[in-house]
């Protein structure tokens, strides 16, 4: 993002959320953005008008939101810094992964470009945040499309790639089960109609039953295999 267009804390969060929601559906609905930001739709509408004037989004009422090239650049910068700060919090300050997301949101806006660069080098140039998402660069994407754990069929095995990072309680529960990026999971059984699933987490091998919401918050590599 050009230096002559500084990102306020509010703009920072808006472009990040719009970018994330665009990966699921584009244009992004105003109601979806309001829900993600936990803000009243009327407040979101006013902010969207300001972002459109700044050239960060394309916005037509009742037709949704898309980021412009400048908006995409701003979002990439915001997401990269957020994930670097998360790594700093976990790797150097000892925060747990369920604490890192919210703590990073609190002060990442005040981190300068130079501090970000030095943090990245001090952390030995990590490629992923604690939750398994790529730290975007010229060669690494922001998000990688994988299957959710719930999409596995009984008998399939896959490696966890990343997990949702915006629900601290869910992250704590995942940690208690040994669910984290890089571990293998085996789908034992799955009830229909968004019912619970039975899984084993390697190498423990103990069967665990988890709900549909949790299973859809865990993303696995697309090349799942029958075991």
CSV table of C-alpha atoms in Angstrom, one decimal, residues 83-193:
chain,number,residue,atom,x,y,z
A,83,UNK,CA,0.4,-13.3,10.8
A,84,UNK,CA,3.9,-12.1,11.5
A,85,UNK,CA,2.8,-10.5,14.8
A,86,UNK,CA,0.9,-13.8,15.7
A,87,UNK,CA,4.2,-15.7,15.2
A,88,UNK,CA,6.1,-13.2,17.3
A,89,UNK,CA,3.5,-13.6,20.1
A,90,UNK,CA,3.7,-17.4,20.1
A,91,UNK,CA,7.3,-18.0,19.3
A,92,UNK,CA,9.0,-15.2,21.2
A,93,UNK,CA,6.5,-14.1,23.9
A,94,UNK,CA,5.1,-17.5,24.8
A,95,UNK,CA,1.4,-16.8,24.0
A,96,UNK,CA,-0.8,-19.9,23.3
A,97,UNK,CA,-2.2,-20.1,19.8
A,98,UNK,CA,-5.8,-19.4,21.0
A,99,UNK,CA,-4.5,-16.1,22.4
A,100,UNK,CA,-2.4,-15.0,19.5
A,101,UNK,CA,-5.2,-13.8,17.1
A,102,UNK,CA,-6.9,-11.4,19.4
A,103,UNK,CA,-3.7,-10.1,20.9
A,104,UNK,CA,-2.3,-9.4,17.4
A,105,UNK,CA,-5.4,-7.4,16.5
A,106,UNK,CA,-4.9,-5.2,19.5
A,107,UNK,CA,-1.5,-3.7,18.5
A,108,UNK,CA,-0.6,-4.8,14.9
A,109,UNK,CA,-1.9,-1.4,13.6
A,110,UNK,CA,0.9,0.4,15.5
A,111,UNK,CA,3.7,-1.8,14.1
A,112,UNK,CA,5.8,0.1,11.5
A,113,UNK,CA,7.1,-1.3,8.2
A,114,UNK,CA,10.6,-1.5,9.7
A,115,UNK,CA,9.5,-3.2,12.9
A,116,UNK,CA,7.6,-5.7,10.8
A,117,UNK,CA,10.6,-6.4,8.7
A,118,UNK,CA,12.9,-6.9,11.7
A,119,UNK,CA,10.4,-9.2,13.4
A,120,UNK,CA,10.2,-11.3,10.3
A,121,UNK,CA,13.9,-11.6,10.1
A,122,UNK,CA,14.2,-12.3,13.9
A,123,UNK,CA,11.7,-15.1,13.5
A,124,UNK,CA,13.8,-16.7,10.8
A,125,UNK,CA,11.4,-15.7,8.0
A,126,UNK,CA,8.5,-18.0,8.9
A,127,UNK,CA,6.2,-19.2,6.1
A,128,UNK,CA,3.1,-19.8,8.2
A,129,UNK,CA,1.2,-18.3,11.1
A,130,UNK,CA,0.6,-20.4,14.3
A,131,UNK,CA,-2.7,-21.6,12.8
A,132,UNK,CA,-1.2,-22.9,9.6
A,133,UNK,CA,-2.1,-20.0,7.2
A,134,UNK,CA,0.6,-18.9,4.8
A,135,UNK,CA,2.3,-15.6,5.5
A,136,UNK,CA,1.8,-13.9,2.1
A,137,UNK,CA,4.7,-12.9,0.0
A,138,UNK,CA,5.5,-12.6,-3.7
A,139,UNK,CA,5.7,-16.4,-3.8
A,140,UNK,CA,3.3,-17.6,-1.1
A,141,UNK,CA,-0.5,-17.1,-1.4
A,142,UNK,CA,-2.7,-15.7,1.4
A,143,UNK,CA,-5.0,-18.7,1.6
A,144,UNK,CA,-4.7,-22.2,0.2
A,145,UNK,CA,-7.8,-24.1,-0.8
A,146,UNK,CA,-8.2,-27.4,1.0
A,147,UNK,CA,-11.0,-29.6,2.1
A,148,UNK,CA,-12.5,-29.3,5.5
A,149,UNK,CA,-12.2,-32.2,7.8
A,150,UNK,CA,-15.9,-32.8,7.6
A,151,UNK,CA,-15.6,-33.5,3.8
A,152,UNK,CA,-13.5,-36.6,4.4
A,153,UNK,CA,-15.2,-39.9,4.1
A,154,UNK,CA,-14.9,-42.8,6.5
A,155,UNK,CA,-11.6,-44.6,5.9
A,156,UNK,CA,-9.8,-41.5,4.6
A,157,UNK,CA,-6.7,-40.0,6.2
A,158,UNK,CA,-5.3,-36.5,5.6
A,159,UNK,CA,-2.9,-33.9,7.1
A,160,UNK,CA,-4.3,-30.8,8.9
A,161,UNK,CA,-3.1,-27.7,7.0
A,162,UNK,CA,-4.7,-24.9,9.0
A,163,UNK,CA,-7.6,-24.1,11.4
A,164,UNK,CA,-9.9,-21.2,12.0
A,165,UNK,CA,-8.3,-18.7,14.2
A,166,UNK,CA,-11.2,-16.5,15.3
A,167,UNK,CA,-12.7,-18.6,18.0
A,168,UNK,CA,-10.4,-18.9,21.0
A,169,UNK,CA,-12.5,-21.5,22.8
A,170,UNK,CA,-12.5,-23.7,19.7
A,171,UNK,CA,-8.7,-23.4,19.4
A,172,UNK,CA,-8.3,-24.4,23.1
A,173,UNK,CA,-10.5,-27.5,22.5
A,174,UNK,CA,-8.5,-28.4,19.4
A,175,UNK,CA,-5.3,-28.2,21.3
A,176,UNK,CA,-6.7,-30.5,24.0
A,177,UNK,CA,-7.4,-33.1,21.3
A,178,UNK,CA,-3.9,-32.7,19.7
A,179,UNK,CA,-5.4,-31.1,16.6
A,180,UNK,CA,-2.9,-28.7,15.0
A,181,UNK,CA,-1.3,-28.1,11.6
A,182,UNK,CA,0.9,-30.9,10.4
A,183,UNK,CA,-0.7,-33.8,12.2
A,184,UNK,CA,-2.6,-36.6,10.5
A,185,UNK,CA,-6.3,-37.4,11.1
A,186,UNK,CA,-8.2,-40.5,10.2
A,187,UNK,CA,-12.0,-40.3,9.6
A,188,UNK,CA,-13.5,-43.3,11.3
A,189,UNK,CA,-17.2,-42.5,11.0
A,190,UNK,CA,-19.5,-39.7,10.0
A,191,UNK,CA,-23.2,-39.3,10.8
A,192,UNK,CA,-25.4,-37.8,8.0
A,193,UNK,CA,-27.2,-34.4,8.0
